[in-house]
Amino acid sequence: MKIISWNVQGLVNIRTFLTLKDILREHKPQILFVCETKMKLVQMKNMGKTLGFENCLKVGRIGMGDGLALLWNDEIDVNMVSYSNHQIDAVIYGVKGNTWRCTGIYDHLESRQKWHTWMLLRRLASLFNYPWLCFGDFNEILNLNEKVGGNDQNLNMMADFREVVNDYNLVDLGCKGYPFTWSNKRYRPYLIEESLDRFLGSKDWEQSSYKLTVTNLNSWCSDHNLIMLGKQEKTRFNWHQKKSCQRLHMKNAKE
């Protein structure tokens, strides 16, 4: 199973829309979360089917910005729990009775409003005990090594974000590929890059039968890159194959 999250910065841009279609055709995710669609509800009416999804929950823009959407296909059963201008929360009923939760987040851009998002996360964390995946554009970093260039990071803002993550036993699932997900698209020495987009997972996943892998997918259509989570069931075959490769490597080393 795959989930893609992207701050598209405007799906009304035909180049961005076509780029997203190509990426979806290549990776075939079951769930897509997009923020900053900058589309009215009437414009988003047929967006899901055009992108290849049978189901779509849309939150329309305010003014000329914002706008969220969670799209999914019929391979999974989704029960929508809540939504607002900054989040879409759902429970997923999978095969073999596996139930888990996914929440798409779009954080406030204004620093003075960020505490609303952290309060939102605290409230959402208290609702269910299912394994939880929380993802999207958090517009904040967890550590200083997640930013290069620009002004010094506000340490208090960063600490507030990290406190919420730690308080509710969430884990940053990391990212394969390029280490930063956002850029101001300028040349050095004016280049600024940050890891603003991420997947957070509850520690339940560590004891689950699934392996979670996050990949950074580059795109020039937005200041943000897409991030994709792969959810693959752990099998005895995969474990045996890994052990066999280790033995082969040791044997070759001796030779």
PDB file of C-alpha atoms in Angstrom:
ATOM      1  CA  MET A   1       0.000   0.000   0.000  1.00  0.00           C
ATOM      2  CA  LYS A   2       1.147   3.537  -0.753  1.00  0.00           C
ATOM      3  CA  ILE A   3       0.215   7.006   0.494  1.00  0.00           C
ATOM      4  CA  ILE A   4       1.364  10.217  -1.215  1.00  0.00           C
ATOM      5  CA  SER A   5       1.250  13.636   0.469  1.00  0.00           C
ATOM      6  CA  TRP A   6       1.964  16.902  -1.337  1.00  0.00           C
ATOM      7  CA  ASN A   7       1.593  20.629  -0.815  1.00  0.00           C
ATOM      8  CA  VAL A   8       0.802  21.310  -4.461  1.00  0.00           C
ATOM      9  CA  GLN A   9       0.594  25.112  -4.158  1.00  0.00           C
ATOM     10  CA  GLY A  10      -2.253  25.234  -6.638  1.00  0.00           C
ATOM     11  CA  LEU A  11      -3.868  22.389  -8.602  1.00  0.00           C
ATOM     12  CA  VAL A  12      -5.362  25.012 -10.904  1.00  0.00           C
ATOM     13  CA  ASN A  13      -1.907  25.154 -12.506  1.00  0.00           C
ATOM     14  CA  ILE A  14      -2.166  22.768 -15.462  1.00  0.00           C
ATOM     15  CA  ARG A  15       1.534  21.874 -15.308  1.00  0.00           C
ATOM     16  CA  THR A  16       1.199  20.862 -11.647  1.00  0.00           C
ATOM     17  CA  PHE A  17      -1.975  18.896 -12.341  1.00  0.00           C
ATOM     18  CA  LEU A  18      -0.398  16.944 -15.212  1.00  0.00           C
ATOM     19  CA  THR A  19       2.766  16.313 -13.183  1.00  0.00           C
ATOM     20  CA  LEU A  20       0.649  14.879 -10.362  1.00  0.00           C
ATOM     21  CA  LYS A  21      -1.231  12.646 -12.809  1.00  0.00           C
ATOM     22  CA  ASP A  22       2.073  11.273 -14.135  1.00  0.00           C
ATOM     23  CA  ILE A  23       3.359  10.578 -10.615  1.00  0.00           C
ATOM     24  CA  LEU A  24       0.124   8.833  -9.642  1.00  0.00           C
ATOM     25  CA  ARG A  25       0.236   6.743 -12.792  1.00  0.00           C
ATOM     26  CA  GLU A  26       3.792   5.654 -11.966  1.00  0.00           C
ATOM     27  CA  HIS A  27       3.413   4.904  -8.232  1.00  0.00           C
ATOM     28  CA  LYS A  28      -0.303   3.985  -8.014  1.00  0.00           C
ATOM     29  CA  PRO A  29      -0.992   5.047  -4.398  1.00  0.00           C
ATOM     30  CA  GLN A  30      -4.189   3.989  -2.651  1.00  0.00           C
ATOM     31  CA  ILE A  31      -4.397   7.293  -0.725  1.00  0.00           C
ATOM     32  CA  LEU A  32      -3.492  10.839  -1.792  1.00  0.00           C
ATOM     33  CA  PHE A  33      -3.452  13.907   0.464  1.00  0.00           C
ATOM     34  CA  VAL A  34      -3.018  17.333  -1.145  1.00  0.00           C
ATOM     35  CA  CYS A  35      -2.990  20.758   0.492  1.00  0.00           C
ATOM     36  CA  GLU A  36      -3.012  24.303  -0.870  1.00  0.00           C
ATOM     37  CA  THR A  37      -5.156  23.179  -3.776  1.00  0.00           C
ATOM     38  CA  LYS A  38      -6.359  26.804  -4.139  1.00  0.00           C
ATOM     39  CA  MET A  39      -9.567  25.436  -5.641  1.00  0.00           C
ATOM     40  CA  LYS A  40     -13.210  26.099  -4.831  1.00  0.00           C
ATOM     41  CA  LEU A  41     -15.400  23.099  -4.007  1.00  0.00           C
ATOM     42  CA  VAL A  42     -17.145  23.364  -7.373  1.00  0.00           C
ATOM     43  CA  GLN A  43     -13.748  23.236  -9.125  1.00  0.00           C
ATOM     44  CA  MET A  44     -12.757  20.168  -7.117  1.00  0.00           C
ATOM     45  CA  LYS A  45     -15.968  18.274  -7.852  1.00  0.00           C
ATOM     46  CA  ASN A  46     -14.522  16.046 -10.554  1.00  0.00           C
ATOM     47  CA  MET A  47     -10.876  16.243  -9.485  1.00  0.00           C
ATOM     48  CA  GLY A  48     -10.839  12.813  -7.838  1.00  0.00           C
ATOM     49  CA  LYS A  49     -12.078  10.895 -10.856  1.00  0.00           C
ATOM     50  CA  THR A  50      -9.783  12.837 -13.169  1.00  0.00           C
ATOM     51  CA  LEU A  51      -6.845  11.776 -10.991  1.00  0.00           C
ATOM     52  CA  GLY A  52      -8.016   8.170 -10.946  1.00  0.00           C
ATOM     53  CA  PHE A  53      -9.651   7.972  -7.489  1.00  0.00           C
ATOM     54  CA  GLU A  54     -13.189   6.794  -6.813  1.00  0.00           C
ATOM     55  CA  ASN A  55     -13.510   8.695  -3.525  1.00  0.00           C
ATOM     56  CA  CYS A  56     -12.591  12.216  -2.457  1.00  0.00           C
ATOM     57  CA  LEU A  57     -13.197  14.432   0.552  1.00  0.00           C
ATOM     58  CA  LYS A  58     -12.614  18.079  -0.293  1.00  0.00           C
ATOM     59  CA  VAL A  59     -12.169  21.173   1.857  1.00  0.00           C
ATOM     60  CA  GLY A  60     -12.538  24.314  -0.256  1.00  0.00           C
ATOM     61  CA  ARG A  61     -10.176  27.248  -0.252  1.00  0.00           C
ATOM     62  CA  ILE A  62     -10.562  30.407   1.818  1.00  0.00           C
ATOM     63  CA  GLY A  63      -9.944  33.501  -0.284  1.00  0.00           C
ATOM     64  CA  MET A  64      -7.253  32.680  -2.827  1.00  0.00           C
ATOM     65  CA  GLY A  65      -5.304  30.134  -0.738  1.00  0.00           C
ATOM     66  CA  ASP A  66      -5.565  26.908   1.232  1.00  0.00           C
ATOM     67  CA  GLY A  67      -7.820  24.016   0.227  1.00  0.00           C
ATOM     68  CA  LEU A  68      -7.321  20.340   1.180  1.00  0.00           C
ATOM     69  CA  ALA A  69      -8.334  17.000  -0.265  1.00  0.00           C
ATOM     70  CA  LEU A  70      -8.021  13.354   0.757  1.00  0.00           C
ATOM     71  CA  LEU A  71      -8.524  10.924  -2.101  1.00  0.00           C
ATOM     72  CA  TRP A  72      -8.658   7.132  -1.993  1.00  0.00           C
ATOM     73  CA  ASN A  73      -9.632   4.216  -4.183  1.00  0.00           C
ATOM     74  CA  ASP A  74     -11.980   1.309  -3.588  1.00  0.00           C
ATOM     75  CA  GLU A  75      -9.207  -1.028  -2.426  1.00  0.00           C
ATOM     76  CA  ILE A  76      -9.660   0.319   1.113  1.00  0.00           C
ATOM     77  CA  ASP A  77     -12.605   1.178   3.344  1.00  0.00           C
ATOM     78  CA  VAL A  78     -12.352   4.698   4.778  1.00  0.00           C
ATOM     79  CA  ASN A  79     -14.469   6.134   7.582  1.00  0.00           C
ATOM     80  CA  MET A  80     -14.161   9.909   7.709  1.00  0.00           C
ATOM     81  CA  VAL A  81     -13.868  11.183  11.302  1.00  0.00           C
ATOM     82  CA  SER A  82     -13.346  14.948  11.049  1.00  0.00           C
ATOM     83  CA  TYR A  83     -11.999  17.687   8.815  1.00  0.00           C
ATOM     84  CA  SER A  84     -11.210  21.389   8.899  1.00  0.00           C
ATOM     85  CA  ASN A  85      -9.120  23.888   6.963  1.00  0.00           C
ATOM     86  CA  HIS A  86      -5.987  22.350   8.489  1.00  0.00           C
ATOM     87  CA  GLN A  87      -6.641  18.622   8.798  1.00  0.00           C
ATOM     88  CA  ILE A  88      -8.501  15.612   7.438  1.00  0.00           C
ATOM     89  CA  ASP A  89      -8.781  12.678   9.843  1.00  0.00           C
ATOM     90  CA  ALA A  90      -9.972   9.172   8.909  1.00  0.00           C
ATOM     91  CA  VAL A  91     -10.021   5.573  10.120  1.00  0.00           C
ATOM     92  CA  ILE A  92      -8.943   2.917   7.605  1.00  0.00           C
ATOM     93  CA  TYR A  93     -10.421  -0.580   7.687  1.00  0.00           C
ATOM     94  CA  GLY A  94      -7.960  -2.827   5.890  1.00  0.00           C
ATOM     95  CA  VAL A  95      -7.825  -6.487   4.990  1.00  0.00           C
ATOM     96  CA  LYS A  96      -7.486  -9.177   7.683  1.00  0.00           C
ATOM     97  CA  GLY A  97      -9.203  -6.913  10.192  1.00  0.00           C
ATOM     98  CA  ASN A  98      -6.327  -4.425  10.334  1.00  0.00           C
ATOM     99  CA  THR A  99      -7.682  -1.056  11.427  1.00  0.00           C
ATOM    100  CA  TRP A 100      -5.539   2.060  11.537  1.00  0.00           C
ATOM    101  CA  ARG A 101      -5.820   5.798  11.327  1.00  0.00           C
ATOM    102  CA  CYS A 102      -4.514   8.454   8.957  1.00  0.00           C
ATOM    103  CA  THR A 103      -4.503  12.222   9.376  1.00  0.00           C
ATOM    104  CA  GLY A 104      -3.431  14.744   6.764  1.00  0.00           C
ATOM    105  CA  ILE A 105      -2.081  17.986   8.268  1.00  0.00           C
ATOM    106  CA  TYR A 106      -1.626  21.461   6.794  1.00  0.00           C
ATOM    107  CA  ASP A 107      -0.030  23.753   9.380  1.00  0.00           C
ATOM    108  CA  HIS A 108      -0.606  27.484   9.726  1.00  0.00           C
ATOM    109  CA  LEU A 109       1.904  29.644   7.881  1.00  0.00           C
ATOM    110  CA  GLU A 110       1.896  32.383  10.524  1.00  0.00           C
ATOM    111  CA  SER A 111       4.192  31.667  13.457  1.00  0.00           C
ATOM    112  CA  ARG A 112       1.737  33.086  15.979  1.00  0.00           C
ATOM    113  CA  GLN A 113      -0.914  30.602  14.788  1.00  0.00           C
ATOM    114  CA  LYS A 114       1.179  27.435  15.035  1.00  0.00           C
ATOM    115  CA  TRP A 115       0.005  26.643  18.535  1.00  0.00           C
ATOM    116  CA  HIS A 116      -3.423  25.938  17.025  1.00  0.00           C
ATOM    117  CA  THR A 117      -1.921  23.047  15.071  1.00  0.00           C
ATOM    118  CA  TRP A 118      -0.127  21.641  18.112  1.00  0.00           C
ATOM    119  CA  MET A 119      -3.379  21.810  20.102  1.00  0.00           C
ATOM    120  CA  LEU A 120      -5.147  20.108  17.195  1.00  0.00           C
ATOM    121  CA  LEU A 121      -2.616  17.267  17.229  1.00  0.00           C
ATOM    122  CA  ARG A 122      -3.063  16.821  20.974  1.00  0.00           C
ATOM    123  CA  ARG A 123      -6.829  16.640  20.570  1.00  0.00           C
ATOM    124  CA  LEU A 124      -6.634  14.196  17.664  1.00  0.00           C
ATOM    125  CA  ALA A 125      -4.148  11.979  19.517  1.00  0.00           C
ATOM    126  CA  SER A 126      -6.639  11.453  22.329  1.00  0.00           C
ATOM    127  CA  LEU A 127      -9.496  10.202  20.138  1.00  0.00           C
ATOM    128  CA  PHE A 128      -8.484   6.637  19.199  1.00  0.00           C
ATOM    129  CA  ASN A 129      -6.001   3.921  20.088  1.00  0.00           C
ATOM    130  CA  TYR A 130      -5.502   2.643  16.545  1.00  0.00           C
ATOM    131  CA  PRO A 131      -2.041   2.664  14.941  1.00  0.00           C
ATOM    132  CA  TRP A 132      -1.708   6.214  13.603  1.00  0.00           C
ATOM    133  CA  LEU A 133      -0.064   7.785  10.561  1.00  0.00           C
ATOM    134  CA  CYS A 134       0.021  11.582  10.635  1.00  0.00           C
ATOM    135  CA  PHE A 135       1.444  13.322   7.576  1.00  0.00           C
ATOM    136  CA  GLY A 136       1.533  16.472   5.508  1.00  0.00           C
ATOM    137  CA  ASP A 137       3.047  19.954   5.603  1.00  0.00           C
ATOM    138  CA  PHE A 138       3.823  20.739   9.253  1.00  0.00           C
ATOM    139  CA  ASN A 139       5.604  23.973   8.281  1.00  0.00           C
ATOM    140  CA  GLU A 140       8.112  23.353  11.085  1.00  0.00           C
ATOM    141  CA  ILE A 141      11.282  21.352  11.640  1.00  0.00           C
ATOM    142  CA  LEU A 142      12.095  18.983  14.502  1.00  0.00           C
ATOM    143  CA  ASN A 143      15.871  19.464  14.576  1.00  0.00           C
ATOM    144  CA  LEU A 144      18.372  22.089  13.458  1.00  0.00           C
ATOM    145  CA  ASN A 145      19.902  19.716  10.901  1.00  0.00           C
ATOM    146  CA  GLU A 146      16.613  19.843   8.979  1.00  0.00           C
ATOM    147  CA  LYS A 147      17.370  23.340   7.679  1.00  0.00           C
ATOM    148  CA  VAL A 148      20.181  24.981   5.705  1.00  0.00           C
ATOM    149  CA  GLY A 149      20.444  28.671   4.825  1.00  0.00           C
ATOM    150  CA  GLY A 150      18.335  31.639   5.849  1.00  0.00           C
ATOM    151  CA  ASN A 151      17.784  33.115   9.295  1.00  0.00           C
ATOM    152  CA  ASP A 152      18.264  31.207  12.520  1.00  0.00           C
ATOM    153  CA  GLN A 153      15.384  28.919  13.406  1.00  0.00           C
ATOM    154  CA  ASN A 154      13.023  29.886  16.204  1.00  0.00           C
ATOM    155  CA  LEU A 155      14.067  27.362  18.856  1.00  0.00           C
ATOM    156  CA  ASN A 156      10.862  27.754  20.852  1.00  0.00           C
ATOM    157  CA  MET A 157       8.694  26.902  17.855  1.00  0.00           C
ATOM    158  CA  MET A 158      10.807  23.861  17.104  1.00  0.00           C
ATOM    159  CA  ALA A 159      10.708  22.754  20.755  1.00  0.00           C
ATOM    160  CA  ASP A 160       6.896  23.066  20.847  1.00  0.00           C
ATOM    161  CA  PHE A 161       6.575  20.784  17.812  1.00  0.00           C
ATOM    162  CA  ARG A 162       9.023  18.256  19.248  1.00  0.00           C
ATOM    163  CA  GLU A 163       7.163  18.282  22.576  1.00  0.00           C
ATOM    164  CA  VAL A 164       3.874  17.315  20.914  1.00  0.00           C
ATOM    165  CA  VAL A 165       5.576  14.521  18.957  1.00  0.00           C
ATOM    166  CA  ASN A 166       7.242  13.140  22.095  1.00  0.00           C
ATOM    167  CA  ASP A 167       4.210  13.530  24.378  1.00  0.00           C
ATOM    168  CA  TYR A 168       2.082  11.287  22.176  1.00  0.00           C
ATOM    169  CA  ASN A 169       4.788   8.723  21.333  1.00  0.00           C
ATOM    170  CA  LEU A 170       4.967   9.664  17.674  1.00  0.00           C
ATOM    171  CA  VAL A 171       8.048   8.808  15.648  1.00  0.00           C
ATOM    172  CA  ASP A 172       9.399  10.647  12.629  1.00  0.00           C
ATOM    173  CA  LEU A 173       9.571   7.920   9.977  1.00  0.00           C
ATOM    174  CA  GLY A 174      12.461   9.604   8.165  1.00  0.00           C
ATOM    175  CA  CYS A 175      12.836   9.895   4.424  1.00  0.00           C
ATOM    176  CA  LYS A 176      14.836   8.228   1.671  1.00  0.00           C
ATOM    177  CA  GLY A 177      16.236  10.404  -1.087  1.00  0.00           C
ATOM    178  CA  TYR A 178      16.956  14.124  -0.878  1.00  0.00           C
ATOM    179  CA  PRO A 179      16.998  15.207   2.792  1.00  0.00           C
ATOM    180  CA  PHE A 180      14.905  18.392   2.381  1.00  0.00           C
ATOM    181  CA  THR A 181      11.282  18.643   1.240  1.00  0.00           C
ATOM    182  CA  TRP A 182      10.962  22.421   0.801  1.00  0.00           C
ATOM    183  CA  SER A 183      13.108  24.998  -0.963  1.00  0.00           C
ATOM    184  CA  ASN A 184      12.805  28.682  -1.822  1.00  0.00           C
ATOM    185  CA  LYS A 185      14.103  27.693  -5.311  1.00  0.00           C
ATOM    186  CA  ARG A 186      16.910  30.252  -5.286  1.00  0.00           C
ATOM    187  CA  TYR A 187      20.600  29.948  -5.983  1.00  0.00           C
ATOM    188  CA  ARG A 188      23.328  30.087  -3.365  1.00  0.00           C
ATOM    189  CA  PRO A 189      24.033  32.031  -1.219  1.00  0.00           C
ATOM    190  CA  TYR A 190      20.286  32.811  -1.038  1.00  0.00           C
ATOM    191  CA  LEU A 191      19.123  29.189  -1.101  1.00  0.00           C
ATOM    192  CA  ILE A 192      17.052  27.976   1.876  1.00  0.00           C
ATOM    193  CA  GLU A 193      16.019  24.335   2.278  1.00  0.00           C
ATOM    194  CA  GLU A 194      14.000  22.703   5.055  1.00  0.00           C
ATOM    195  CA  SER A 195      12.294  19.424   5.952  1.00  0.00           C
ATOM    196  CA  LEU A 196       8.765  20.711   6.481  1.00  0.00           C
ATOM    197  CA  ASP A 197       6.853  17.711   5.138  1.00  0.00           C
ATOM    198  CA  ARG A 198       6.943  14.357   6.905  1.00  0.00           C
ATOM    199  CA  PHE A 199       5.219  11.195   8.008  1.00  0.00           C
ATOM    200  CA  LEU A 200       4.824  10.634  11.744  1.00  0.00           C
ATOM    201  CA  GLY A 201       3.820   7.227  13.052  1.00  0.00           C
ATOM    202  CA  SER A 202       2.672   5.988  16.434  1.00  0.00           C
ATOM    203  CA  LYS A 203       4.926   3.437  18.098  1.00  0.00           C
ATOM    204  CA  ASP A 204       2.240   0.773  17.518  1.00  0.00           C
ATOM    205  CA  TRP A 205       3.704   0.327  14.043  1.00  0.00           C
ATOM    206  CA  GLU A 206       6.993  -0.925  15.489  1.00  0.00           C
ATOM    207  CA  GLN A 207       5.179  -3.999  16.856  1.00  0.00           C
ATOM    208  CA  SER A 208       2.975  -4.422  13.787  1.00  0.00           C
ATOM    209  CA  SER A 209       3.451  -6.812  10.890  1.00  0.00           C
ATOM    210  CA  TYR A 210       4.125  -3.917   8.508  1.00  0.00           C
ATOM    211  CA  LYS A 211       7.290  -2.230   7.331  1.00  0.00           C
ATOM    212  CA  LEU A 212       6.933   1.519   6.675  1.00  0.00           C
ATOM    213  CA  THR A 213       9.240   3.329   4.240  1.00  0.00           C
ATOM    214  CA  VAL A 214       9.067   7.024   3.295  1.00  0.00           C
ATOM    215  CA  THR A 215      10.541   8.370   0.047  1.00  0.00           C
ATOM    216  CA  ASN A 216      11.099  11.970  -1.081  1.00  0.00           C
ATOM    217  CA  LEU A 217       9.879  12.446  -4.667  1.00  0.00           C
ATOM    218  CA  ASN A 218      11.365  15.524  -6.317  1.00  0.00           C
ATOM    219  CA  SER A 219       9.179  18.027  -8.147  1.00  0.00           C
ATOM    220  CA  TRP A 220       9.809  21.455  -9.668  1.00  0.00           C
ATOM    221  CA  CYS A 221       6.128  22.402  -9.857  1.00  0.00           C
ATOM    222  CA  SER A 222       5.920  23.394  -6.195  1.00  0.00           C
ATOM    223  CA  ASP A 223       8.279  24.652  -3.499  1.00  0.00           C
ATOM    224  CA  HIS A 224       7.463  21.374  -1.743  1.00  0.00           C
ATOM    225  CA  ASN A 225       8.427  17.866  -2.821  1.00  0.00           C
ATOM    226  CA  LEU A 226       6.008  14.979  -2.657  1.00  0.00           C
ATOM    227  CA  ILE A 227       6.558  12.417   0.087  1.00  0.00           C
ATOM    228  CA  MET A 228       5.395   8.826  -0.339  1.00  0.00           C
ATOM    229  CA  LEU A 229       4.930   6.158   2.301  1.00  0.00           C
ATOM    230  CA  GLY A 230       5.111   2.498   1.381  1.00  0.00           C
ATOM    231  CA  LYS A 231       3.333   0.097   3.757  1.00  0.00           C
ATOM    232  CA  GLN A 232       4.466  -3.467   3.151  1.00  0.00           C
ATOM    233  CA  GLU A 233       3.619  -6.561   5.150  1.00  0.00           C
ATOM    234  CA  LYS A 234       6.607  -8.250   6.726  1.00  0.00           C
ATOM    235  CA  THR A 235       6.930 -11.893   5.661  1.00  0.00           C
ATOM    236  CA  ARG A 236       9.009 -14.876   6.712  1.00  0.00           C
ATOM    237  CA  PHE A 237      10.253 -15.047   3.117  1.00  0.00           C
ATOM    238  CA  ASN A 238      11.636 -11.502   3.231  1.00  0.00           C
ATOM    239  CA  TRP A 239      13.366 -12.230   6.531  1.00  0.00           C
ATOM    240  CA  HIS A 240      14.861 -15.478   5.196  1.00  0.00           C
ATOM    241  CA  GLN A 241      15.973 -13.734   1.996  1.00  0.00           C
ATOM    242  CA  LYS A 242      17.739 -11.027   4.016  1.00  0.00           C
ATOM    243  CA  LYS A 243      19.526 -13.590   6.184  1.00  0.00           C
ATOM    244  CA  SER A 244      20.548 -15.576   3.102  1.00  0.00           C
ATOM    245  CA  CYS A 245      22.061 -12.459   1.527  1.00  0.00           C
ATOM    246  CA  GLN A 246      24.052 -11.811   4.685  1.00  0.00           C
ATOM    247  CA  ARG A 247      25.441 -15.361   4.653  1.00  0.00           C
ATOM    248  CA  LEU A 248      26.340 -15.043   0.960  1.00  0.00           C
ATOM    249  CA  HIS A 249      28.157 -11.766   1.623  1.00  0.00           C
ATOM    250  CA  MET A 250      30.178 -13.342   4.439  1.00  0.00           C
ATOM    251  CA  LYS A 251      31.055 -16.348   2.304  1.00  0.00           C
ATOM    252  CA  ASN A 252      32.269 -14.162  -0.557  1.00  0.00           C
ATOM    253  CA  ALA A 253      34.301 -12.078   1.867  1.00  0.00           C
ATOM    254  CA  LYS A 254      36.113 -15.212   3.076  1.00  0.00           C
ATOM    255  CA  GLU A 255      36.879 -16.292  -0.473  1.00  0.00           C
TER     256      GLU A 255
END
